Short mmCIF file of C-alpha atoms and ligand atoms in Angstrom, two decimals:
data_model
loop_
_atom_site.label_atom_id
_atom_site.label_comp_id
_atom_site.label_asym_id
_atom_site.label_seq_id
_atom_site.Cartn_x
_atom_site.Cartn_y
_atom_site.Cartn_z
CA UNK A 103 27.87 27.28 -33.32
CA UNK A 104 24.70 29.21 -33.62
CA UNK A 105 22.37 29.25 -30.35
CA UNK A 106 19.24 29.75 -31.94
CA UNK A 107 17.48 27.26 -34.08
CA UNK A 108 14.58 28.09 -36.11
CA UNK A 109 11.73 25.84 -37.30
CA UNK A 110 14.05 25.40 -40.79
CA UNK A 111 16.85 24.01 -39.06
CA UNK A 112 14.50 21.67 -37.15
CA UNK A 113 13.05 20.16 -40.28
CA UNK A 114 16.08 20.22 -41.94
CA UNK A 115 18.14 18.10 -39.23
CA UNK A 116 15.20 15.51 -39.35
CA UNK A 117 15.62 14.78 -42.62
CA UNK A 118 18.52 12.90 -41.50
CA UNK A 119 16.62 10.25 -39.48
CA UNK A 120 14.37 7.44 -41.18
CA UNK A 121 11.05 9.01 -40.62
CA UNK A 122 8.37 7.84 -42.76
CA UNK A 123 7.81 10.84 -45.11
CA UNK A 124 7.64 14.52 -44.37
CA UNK A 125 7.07 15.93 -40.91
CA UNK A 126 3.88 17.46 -40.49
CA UNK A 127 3.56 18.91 -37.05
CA UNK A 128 7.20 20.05 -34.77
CA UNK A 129 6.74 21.81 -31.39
CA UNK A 130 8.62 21.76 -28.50
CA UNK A 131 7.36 18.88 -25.95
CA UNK A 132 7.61 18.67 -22.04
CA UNK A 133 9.10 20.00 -18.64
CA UNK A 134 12.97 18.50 -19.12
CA UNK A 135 15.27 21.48 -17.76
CA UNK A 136 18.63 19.31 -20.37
CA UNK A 137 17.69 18.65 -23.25
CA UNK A 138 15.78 20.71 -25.93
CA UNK A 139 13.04 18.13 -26.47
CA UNK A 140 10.00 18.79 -29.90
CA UNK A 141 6.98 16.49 -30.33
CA UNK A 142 7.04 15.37 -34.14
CA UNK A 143 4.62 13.88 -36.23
CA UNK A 144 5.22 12.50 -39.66
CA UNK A 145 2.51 11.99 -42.77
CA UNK A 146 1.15 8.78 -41.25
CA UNK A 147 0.40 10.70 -38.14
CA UNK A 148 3.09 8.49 -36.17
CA UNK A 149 4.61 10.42 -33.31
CA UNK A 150 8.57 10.95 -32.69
CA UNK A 151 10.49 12.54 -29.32
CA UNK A 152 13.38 14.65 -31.13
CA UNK A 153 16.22 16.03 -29.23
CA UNK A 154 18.98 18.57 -29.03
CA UNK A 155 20.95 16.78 -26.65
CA UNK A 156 23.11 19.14 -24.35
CA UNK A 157 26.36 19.59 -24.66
CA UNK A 158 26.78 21.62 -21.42
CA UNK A 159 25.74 18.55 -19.67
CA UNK A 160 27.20 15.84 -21.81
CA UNK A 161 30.83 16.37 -23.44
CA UNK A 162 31.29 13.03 -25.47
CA UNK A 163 27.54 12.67 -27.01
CA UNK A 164 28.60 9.72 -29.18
CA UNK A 165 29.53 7.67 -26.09
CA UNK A 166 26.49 8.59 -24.34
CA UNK A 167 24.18 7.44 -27.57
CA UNK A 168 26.52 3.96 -27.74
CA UNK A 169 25.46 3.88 -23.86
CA UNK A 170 21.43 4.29 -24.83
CA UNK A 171 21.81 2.09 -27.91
CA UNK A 172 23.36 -0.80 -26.02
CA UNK A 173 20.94 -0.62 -22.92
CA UNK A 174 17.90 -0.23 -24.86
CA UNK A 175 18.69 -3.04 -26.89
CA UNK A 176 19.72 -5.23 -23.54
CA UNK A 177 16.61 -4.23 -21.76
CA UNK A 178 14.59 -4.98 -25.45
CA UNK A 179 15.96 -8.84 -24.62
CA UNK A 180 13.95 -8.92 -21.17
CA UNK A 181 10.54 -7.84 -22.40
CA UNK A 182 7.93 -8.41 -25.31
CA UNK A 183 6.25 -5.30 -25.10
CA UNK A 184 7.99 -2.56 -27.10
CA UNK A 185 6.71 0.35 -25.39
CA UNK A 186 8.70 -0.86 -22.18
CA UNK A 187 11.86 0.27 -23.40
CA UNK A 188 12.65 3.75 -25.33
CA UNK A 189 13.64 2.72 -29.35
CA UNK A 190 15.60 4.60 -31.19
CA UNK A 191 14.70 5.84 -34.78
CA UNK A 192 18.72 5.65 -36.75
CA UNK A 193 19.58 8.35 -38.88
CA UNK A 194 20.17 7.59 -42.94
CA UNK A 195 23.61 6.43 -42.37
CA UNK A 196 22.43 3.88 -39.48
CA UNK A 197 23.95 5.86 -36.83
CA UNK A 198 21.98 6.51 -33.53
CA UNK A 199 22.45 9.83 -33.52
CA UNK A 200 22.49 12.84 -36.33
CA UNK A 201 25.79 15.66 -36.01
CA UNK A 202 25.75 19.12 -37.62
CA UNK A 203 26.67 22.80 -37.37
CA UNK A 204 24.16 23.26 -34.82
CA UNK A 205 24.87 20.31 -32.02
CA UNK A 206 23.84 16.71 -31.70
CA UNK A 207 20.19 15.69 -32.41
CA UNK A 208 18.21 12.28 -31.69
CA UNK A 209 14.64 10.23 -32.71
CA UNK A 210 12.84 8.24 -30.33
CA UNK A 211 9.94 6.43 -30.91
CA UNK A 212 6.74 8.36 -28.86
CA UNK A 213 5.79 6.13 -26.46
CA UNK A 214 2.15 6.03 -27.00
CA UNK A 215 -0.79 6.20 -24.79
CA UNK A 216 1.29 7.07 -21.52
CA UNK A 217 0.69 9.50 -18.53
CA UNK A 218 4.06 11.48 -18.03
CA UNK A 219 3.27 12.84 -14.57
CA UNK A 220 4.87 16.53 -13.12
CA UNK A 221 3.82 15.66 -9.72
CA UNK A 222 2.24 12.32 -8.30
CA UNK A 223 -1.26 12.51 -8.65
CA UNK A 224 -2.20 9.15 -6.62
CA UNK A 225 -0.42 6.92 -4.17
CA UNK A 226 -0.20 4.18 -6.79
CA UNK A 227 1.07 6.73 -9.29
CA UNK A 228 4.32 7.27 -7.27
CA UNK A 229 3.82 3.17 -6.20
CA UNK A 230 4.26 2.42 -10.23
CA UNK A 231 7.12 4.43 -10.31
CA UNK A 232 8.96 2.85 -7.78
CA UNK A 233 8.44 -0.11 -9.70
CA UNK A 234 8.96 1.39 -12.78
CA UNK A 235 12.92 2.56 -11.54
CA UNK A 236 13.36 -0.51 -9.16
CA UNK A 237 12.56 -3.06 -12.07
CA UNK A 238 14.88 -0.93 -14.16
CA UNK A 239 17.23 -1.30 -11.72
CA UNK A 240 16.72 -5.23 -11.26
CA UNK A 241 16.85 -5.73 -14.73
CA UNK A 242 20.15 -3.95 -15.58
CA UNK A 243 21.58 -6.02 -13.08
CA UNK A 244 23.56 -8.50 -15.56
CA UNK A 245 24.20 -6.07 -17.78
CA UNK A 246 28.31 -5.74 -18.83
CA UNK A 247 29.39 -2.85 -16.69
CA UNK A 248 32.08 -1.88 -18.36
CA UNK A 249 30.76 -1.21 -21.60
CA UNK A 250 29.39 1.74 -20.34
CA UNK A 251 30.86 5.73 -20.18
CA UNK A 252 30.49 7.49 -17.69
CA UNK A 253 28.29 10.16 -19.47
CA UNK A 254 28.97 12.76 -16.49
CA UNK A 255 32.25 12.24 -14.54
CA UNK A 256 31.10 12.91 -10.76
CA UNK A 257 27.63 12.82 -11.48
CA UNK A 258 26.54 12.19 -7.64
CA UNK A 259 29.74 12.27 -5.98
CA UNK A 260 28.41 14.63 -3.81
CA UNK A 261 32.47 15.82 -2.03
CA UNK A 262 33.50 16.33 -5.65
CA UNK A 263 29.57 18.46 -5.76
CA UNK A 264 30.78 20.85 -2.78
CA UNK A 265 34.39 21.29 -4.83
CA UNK A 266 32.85 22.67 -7.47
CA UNK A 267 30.60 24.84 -5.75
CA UNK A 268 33.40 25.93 -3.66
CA UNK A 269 35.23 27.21 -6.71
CA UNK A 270 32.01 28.72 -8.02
CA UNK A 271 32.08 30.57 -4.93
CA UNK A 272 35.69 31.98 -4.81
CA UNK A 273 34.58 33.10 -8.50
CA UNK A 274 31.74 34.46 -7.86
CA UNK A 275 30.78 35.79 -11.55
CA UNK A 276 27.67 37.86 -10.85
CA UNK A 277 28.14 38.89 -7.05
CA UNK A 278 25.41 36.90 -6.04
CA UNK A 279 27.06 35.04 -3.62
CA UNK A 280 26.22 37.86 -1.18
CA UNK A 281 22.39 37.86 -1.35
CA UNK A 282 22.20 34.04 -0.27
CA UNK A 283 24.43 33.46 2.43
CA UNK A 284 21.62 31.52 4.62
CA UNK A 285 21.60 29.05 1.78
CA UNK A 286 25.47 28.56 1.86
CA UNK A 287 25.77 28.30 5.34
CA UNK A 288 23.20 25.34 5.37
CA UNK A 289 24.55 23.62 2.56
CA UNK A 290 28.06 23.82 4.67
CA UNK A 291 26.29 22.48 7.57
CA UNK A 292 25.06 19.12 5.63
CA UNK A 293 28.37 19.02 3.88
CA UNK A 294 29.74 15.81 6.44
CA UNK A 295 26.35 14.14 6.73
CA UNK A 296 25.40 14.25 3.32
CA UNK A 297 29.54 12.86 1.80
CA UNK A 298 28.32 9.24 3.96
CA UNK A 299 27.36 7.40 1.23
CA UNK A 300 30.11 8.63 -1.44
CA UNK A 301 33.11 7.50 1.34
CA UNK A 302 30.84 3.91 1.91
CA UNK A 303 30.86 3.47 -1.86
CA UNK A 304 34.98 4.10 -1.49
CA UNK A 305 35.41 1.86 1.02
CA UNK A 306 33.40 -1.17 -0.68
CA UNK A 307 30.56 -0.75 1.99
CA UNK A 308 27.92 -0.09 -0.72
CA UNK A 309 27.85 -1.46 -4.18
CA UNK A 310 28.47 -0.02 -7.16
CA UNK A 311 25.40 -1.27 -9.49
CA UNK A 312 23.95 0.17 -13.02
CA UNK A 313 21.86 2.91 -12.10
CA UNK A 314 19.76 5.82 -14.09
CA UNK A 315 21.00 8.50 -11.64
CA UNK A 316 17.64 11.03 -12.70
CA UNK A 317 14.97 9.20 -11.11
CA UNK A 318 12.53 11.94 -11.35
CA UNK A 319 8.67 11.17 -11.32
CA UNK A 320 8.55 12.52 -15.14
CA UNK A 321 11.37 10.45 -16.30
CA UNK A 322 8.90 7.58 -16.26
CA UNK A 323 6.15 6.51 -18.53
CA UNK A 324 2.53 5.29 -17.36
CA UNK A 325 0.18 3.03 -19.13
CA UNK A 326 -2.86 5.72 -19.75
CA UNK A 327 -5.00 2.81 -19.95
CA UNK A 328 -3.73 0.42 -16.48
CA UNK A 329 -2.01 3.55 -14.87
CA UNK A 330 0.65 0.64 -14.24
CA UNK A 331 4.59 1.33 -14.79
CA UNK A 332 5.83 0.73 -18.16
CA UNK A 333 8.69 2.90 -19.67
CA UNK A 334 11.79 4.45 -17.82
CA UNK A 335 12.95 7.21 -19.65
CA UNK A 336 15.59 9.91 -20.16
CA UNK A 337 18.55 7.28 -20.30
CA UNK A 338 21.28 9.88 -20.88
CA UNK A 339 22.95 9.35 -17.03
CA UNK A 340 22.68 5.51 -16.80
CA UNK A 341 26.10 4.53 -15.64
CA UNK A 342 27.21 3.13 -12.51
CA UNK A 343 26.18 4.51 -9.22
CA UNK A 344 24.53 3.99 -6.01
CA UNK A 345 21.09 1.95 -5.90
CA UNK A 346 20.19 4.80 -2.79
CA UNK A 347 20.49 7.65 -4.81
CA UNK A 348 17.73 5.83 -7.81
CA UNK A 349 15.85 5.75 -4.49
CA UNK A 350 16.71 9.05 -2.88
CA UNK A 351 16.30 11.29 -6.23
CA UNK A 352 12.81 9.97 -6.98
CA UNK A 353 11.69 11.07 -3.11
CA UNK A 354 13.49 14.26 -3.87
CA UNK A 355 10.97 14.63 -6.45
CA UNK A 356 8.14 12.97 -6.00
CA UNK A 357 7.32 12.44 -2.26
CA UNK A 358 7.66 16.95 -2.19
CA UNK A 359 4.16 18.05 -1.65
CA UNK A 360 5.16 21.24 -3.96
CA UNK A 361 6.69 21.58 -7.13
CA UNK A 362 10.74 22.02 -7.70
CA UNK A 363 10.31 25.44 -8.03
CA UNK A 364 7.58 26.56 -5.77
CA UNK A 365 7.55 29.90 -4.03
CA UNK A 366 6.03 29.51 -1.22
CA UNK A 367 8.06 27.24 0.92
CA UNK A 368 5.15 26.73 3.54
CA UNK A 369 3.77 24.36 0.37
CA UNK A 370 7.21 22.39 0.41
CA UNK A 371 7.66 19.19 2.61
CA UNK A 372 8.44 15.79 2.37
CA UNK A 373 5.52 13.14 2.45
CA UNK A 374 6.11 10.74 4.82
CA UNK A 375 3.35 8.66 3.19
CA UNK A 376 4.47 9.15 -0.36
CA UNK A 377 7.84 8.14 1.52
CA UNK A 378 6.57 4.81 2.72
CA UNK A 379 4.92 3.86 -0.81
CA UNK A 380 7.76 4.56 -2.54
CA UNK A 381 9.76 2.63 -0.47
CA UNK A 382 7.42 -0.67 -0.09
CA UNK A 383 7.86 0.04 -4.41
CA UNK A 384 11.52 -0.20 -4.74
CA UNK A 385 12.32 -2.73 -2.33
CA UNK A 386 9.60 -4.89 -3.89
CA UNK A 387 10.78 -4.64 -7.64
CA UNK A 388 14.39 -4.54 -6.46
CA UNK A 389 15.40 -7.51 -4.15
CA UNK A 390 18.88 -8.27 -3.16
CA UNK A 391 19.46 -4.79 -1.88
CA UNK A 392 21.93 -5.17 0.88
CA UNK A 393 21.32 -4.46 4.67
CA UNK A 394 23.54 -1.57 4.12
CA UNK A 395 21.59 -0.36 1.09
CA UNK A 396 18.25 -0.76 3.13
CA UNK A 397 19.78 1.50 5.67
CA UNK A 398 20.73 4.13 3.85
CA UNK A 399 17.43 4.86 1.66
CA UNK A 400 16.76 8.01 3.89
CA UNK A 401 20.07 9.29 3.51
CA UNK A 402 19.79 8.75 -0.08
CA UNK A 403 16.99 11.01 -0.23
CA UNK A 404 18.35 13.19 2.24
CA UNK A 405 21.80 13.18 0.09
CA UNK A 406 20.13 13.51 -3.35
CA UNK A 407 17.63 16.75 -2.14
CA UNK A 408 20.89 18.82 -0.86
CA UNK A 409 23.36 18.20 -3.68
CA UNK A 410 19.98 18.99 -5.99
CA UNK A 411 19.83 22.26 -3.86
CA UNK A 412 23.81 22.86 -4.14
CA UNK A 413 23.68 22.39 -8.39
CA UNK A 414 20.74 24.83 -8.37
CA UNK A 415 22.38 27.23 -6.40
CA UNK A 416 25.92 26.29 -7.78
CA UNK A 417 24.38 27.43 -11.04
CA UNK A 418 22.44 30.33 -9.79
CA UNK A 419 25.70 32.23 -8.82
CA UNK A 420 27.39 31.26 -11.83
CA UNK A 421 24.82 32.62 -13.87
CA UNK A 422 22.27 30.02 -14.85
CA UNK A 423 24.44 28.02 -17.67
CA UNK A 424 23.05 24.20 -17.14
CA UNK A 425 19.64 24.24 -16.16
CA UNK A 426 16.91 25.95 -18.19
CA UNK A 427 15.45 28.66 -16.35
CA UNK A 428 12.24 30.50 -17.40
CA UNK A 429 12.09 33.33 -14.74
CA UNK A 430 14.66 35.51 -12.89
CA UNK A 431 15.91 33.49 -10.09
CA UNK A 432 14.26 30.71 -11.46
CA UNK A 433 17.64 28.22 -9.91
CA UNK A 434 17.30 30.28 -6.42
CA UNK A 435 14.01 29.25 -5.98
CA UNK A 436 14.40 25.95 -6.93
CA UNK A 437 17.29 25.55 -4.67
CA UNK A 438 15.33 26.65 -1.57
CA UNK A 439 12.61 24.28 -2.09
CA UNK A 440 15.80 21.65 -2.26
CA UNK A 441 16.63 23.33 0.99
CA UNK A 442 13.20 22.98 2.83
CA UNK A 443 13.17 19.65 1.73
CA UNK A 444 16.03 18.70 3.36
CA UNK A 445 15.08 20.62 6.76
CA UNK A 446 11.98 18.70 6.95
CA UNK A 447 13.80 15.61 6.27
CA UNK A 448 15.47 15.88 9.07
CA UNK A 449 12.66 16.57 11.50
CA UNK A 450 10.91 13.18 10.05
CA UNK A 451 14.32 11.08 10.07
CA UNK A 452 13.51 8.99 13.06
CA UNK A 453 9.98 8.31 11.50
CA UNK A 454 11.51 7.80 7.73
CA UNK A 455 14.14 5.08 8.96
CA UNK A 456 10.87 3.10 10.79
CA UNK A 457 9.41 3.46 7.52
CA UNK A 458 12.27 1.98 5.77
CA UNK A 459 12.11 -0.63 8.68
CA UNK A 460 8.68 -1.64 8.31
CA UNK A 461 8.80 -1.65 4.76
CA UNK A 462 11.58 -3.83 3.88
CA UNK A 463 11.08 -7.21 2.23
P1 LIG B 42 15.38 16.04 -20.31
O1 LIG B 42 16.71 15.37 -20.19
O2 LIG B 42 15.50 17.42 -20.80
O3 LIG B 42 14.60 15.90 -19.05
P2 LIG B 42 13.67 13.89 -21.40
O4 LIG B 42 14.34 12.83 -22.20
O5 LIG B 42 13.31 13.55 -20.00
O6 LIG B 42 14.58 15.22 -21.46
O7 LIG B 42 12.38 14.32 -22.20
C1 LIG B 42 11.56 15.41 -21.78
C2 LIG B 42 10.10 14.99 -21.70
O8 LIG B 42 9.66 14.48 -22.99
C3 LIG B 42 9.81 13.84 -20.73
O9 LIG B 42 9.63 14.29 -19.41
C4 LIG B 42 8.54 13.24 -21.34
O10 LIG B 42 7.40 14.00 -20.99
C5 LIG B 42 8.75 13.40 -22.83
N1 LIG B 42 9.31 12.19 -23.47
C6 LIG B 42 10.64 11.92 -23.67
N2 LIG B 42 10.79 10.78 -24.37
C7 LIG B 42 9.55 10.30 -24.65
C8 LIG B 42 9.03 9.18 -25.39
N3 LIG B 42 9.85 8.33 -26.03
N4 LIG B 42 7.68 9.02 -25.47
C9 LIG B 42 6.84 9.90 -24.87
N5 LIG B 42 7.27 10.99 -24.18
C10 LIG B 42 8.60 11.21 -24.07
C1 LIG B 43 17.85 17.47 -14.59
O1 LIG B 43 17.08 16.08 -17.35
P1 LIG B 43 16.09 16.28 -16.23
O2 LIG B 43 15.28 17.53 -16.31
O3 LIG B 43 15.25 15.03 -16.07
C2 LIG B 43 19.21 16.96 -14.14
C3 LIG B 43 19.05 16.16 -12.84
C4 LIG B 43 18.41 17.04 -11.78
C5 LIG B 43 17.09 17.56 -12.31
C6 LIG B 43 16.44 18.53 -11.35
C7 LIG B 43 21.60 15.42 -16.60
O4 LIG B 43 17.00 16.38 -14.89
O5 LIG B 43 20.32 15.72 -12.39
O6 LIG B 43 18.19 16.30 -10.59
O7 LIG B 43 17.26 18.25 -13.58
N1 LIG B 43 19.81 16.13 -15.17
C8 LIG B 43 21.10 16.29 -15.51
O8 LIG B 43 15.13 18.73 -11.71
O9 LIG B 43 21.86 17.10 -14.96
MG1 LIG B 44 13.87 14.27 -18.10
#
């Protein structure tokens, strides 16, 4: 299979898909660090997402495309706007997904008229997305569990996270390992803490519910117009999982007061603020969490930031395979801002469980 794909092979896979005439305009589109995502526009001047979906990440694609076809068209059921839920533009032979030489492609719909935000801009940006992910959440609730793959075995069991990056490790590809022992000793130190909620999901004391499992602030849509939540996108990981780590992965993201992959790490802590809107969000579009649930939001986030840190860094020293990197060390970096996070997490934990208290429903 070829890695590099040319502007021909892009036009030529699209043919596949029932697009309205020929494409006029196909450039790559956004900040995803998966999937290999173009901006298309057809003779009518509608809009289409179209994807190379990763196989590094995802080893059975067709079960992960029966996963998006059967939640999209579950969460179609609950709501009358259509640019609430992602749709999904079939290839020629009806299938919901197009296979060739070159990998495993998809059409979406463009959501139009949408602000697709890198970093919270507002309180009541990162507000909507709380509800945006919490309402997601709620509304997946009844949906037939076990209909769906599990698209990533292990996604966020966070033991089974250190096991891998333990044999990374002992392998040590690029002898980088080396150069960033003060990163593995601290992920080592968080190593007990941060395996809580994994053993309470084992023992029953947390819920197993249908969750998206990559909350981040630019896998939701906007309304342009309201600024209100309307579209949760990037469906590839819904499966089950924790309700905490939804939670824990958005703050992770969007309660950092510096990008993922900031330099300077003075820029890089944790919003207590951003924290607490978040929060009142979540809880408030997702009722029924359990006491236990409620209790465990911060180490959700807390959880979420260092096994984010670990894959960076798990990658890093095996020589950048799954995320897309743009600069040398582009995974280091982005594994000590995971790192600050984390420290500065746990200077504000008394204040971020008061939050949590203060906050609840
Ligand atoms: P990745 O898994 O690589 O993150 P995403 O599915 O999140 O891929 O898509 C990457 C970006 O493309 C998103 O962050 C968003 O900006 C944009 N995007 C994806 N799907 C749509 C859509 N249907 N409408 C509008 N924008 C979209
Ligand atoms: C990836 O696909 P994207 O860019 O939204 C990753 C997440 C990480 C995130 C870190 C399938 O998310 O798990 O938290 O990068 N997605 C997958 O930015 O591995
Ligand atoms: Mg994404």
């Amino acid at each position: 299979m070829s890695n590099v794909i040319t502007k021909d092979i892009l036009l030529q896979t699209l043919k596949g898909f029932q697009i309205n005439g020929d494409v006029t305009y196909c450039e790559p589109y956004g900040f995803g660090h998966i999937n290999s995502t173009q901006l298309v526009v057809d003779q009518s001047g509608k809009r289409y997402i179209f994807q190379k979906i990763s196989e590094r990440a995802f080893k059975d694609v067709p079960a992960l495309m029966e996963n998006i076809d059967l939640v999209t068209s579950f969460l179609r059921e609950k709501s009358a706007d259509p640019r609430t839920v992602l749709t999904l533009v079939y290839a020629l032979d009806g299938s919901s997904y197009v296979k060739n030489e070159y990998g495993y492609w998809r059409v979406y719909d463009f959501v139009e008229d949408t602000i697709c935000l890198q970093s919270a801009e507002t309180d009541m940006d990162f507000y909507e997305s709380a509800i945006a992910f919490g309402r997601f959440q709620q509304n997946l609730n009844d949906f037939p569990v076990e209909k769906l793959h599990e698209t990533i075995p292990n996604f966020h069991n966070t033991p089974d996270r250190f096991r891998i990056f333990r044999e990374v490790l002992a392998k040590d590809p690029l002898n980088r390992a080396k150069d960033v022992q003060a990163e593995i000793d601290f992920i080592f130190s968080q190593e007990e803490a941060v395996s809580t909620a994994q053993r309470m999901l084992e023992r029953g004391e947390l819920p197993a519910r249908v969750t998206h499992n990559d909350t981040k602030l630019n896998n939701v849509l906007l309304d342009a117009a309201t600024r209100k939540a309307l579209c949760v996108i990037d469906l590839d990981t819904v499966m089950p999982g924790l309700s905490i780590f939804d939670f824990g992965d958005s703050i992770r993201f969007g309660a950092a007061t510096a990008a993922e992959d900031e330099k300077d790490l003075s820029k890089v802590t944790m919003s207590l603020d951003r924290f607490r809107v978040y929060t009142r969000g979540f809880v408030q579009a997702c009722p029924g969490l359990t006491d236990n649930e409620i209790s465990m939001l911060p180490m959700g986030a807390r959880t979420m930031t260092l096994e984010c840190g670990m894959r960076f860094l798990t990658d890093y020293i095996d020589g950048d395979h799954y995320f897309a990197v743009h600069r040398e060390g582009h995974n280091l970096d982005r594994c000590r801002t995971q790192l600050k996070l984390v420290r500065d997490m746990e200077s504000k934990w008394g204040e971020m469980h008061k939050i949590i208290a203060e906050e609840k429903a």
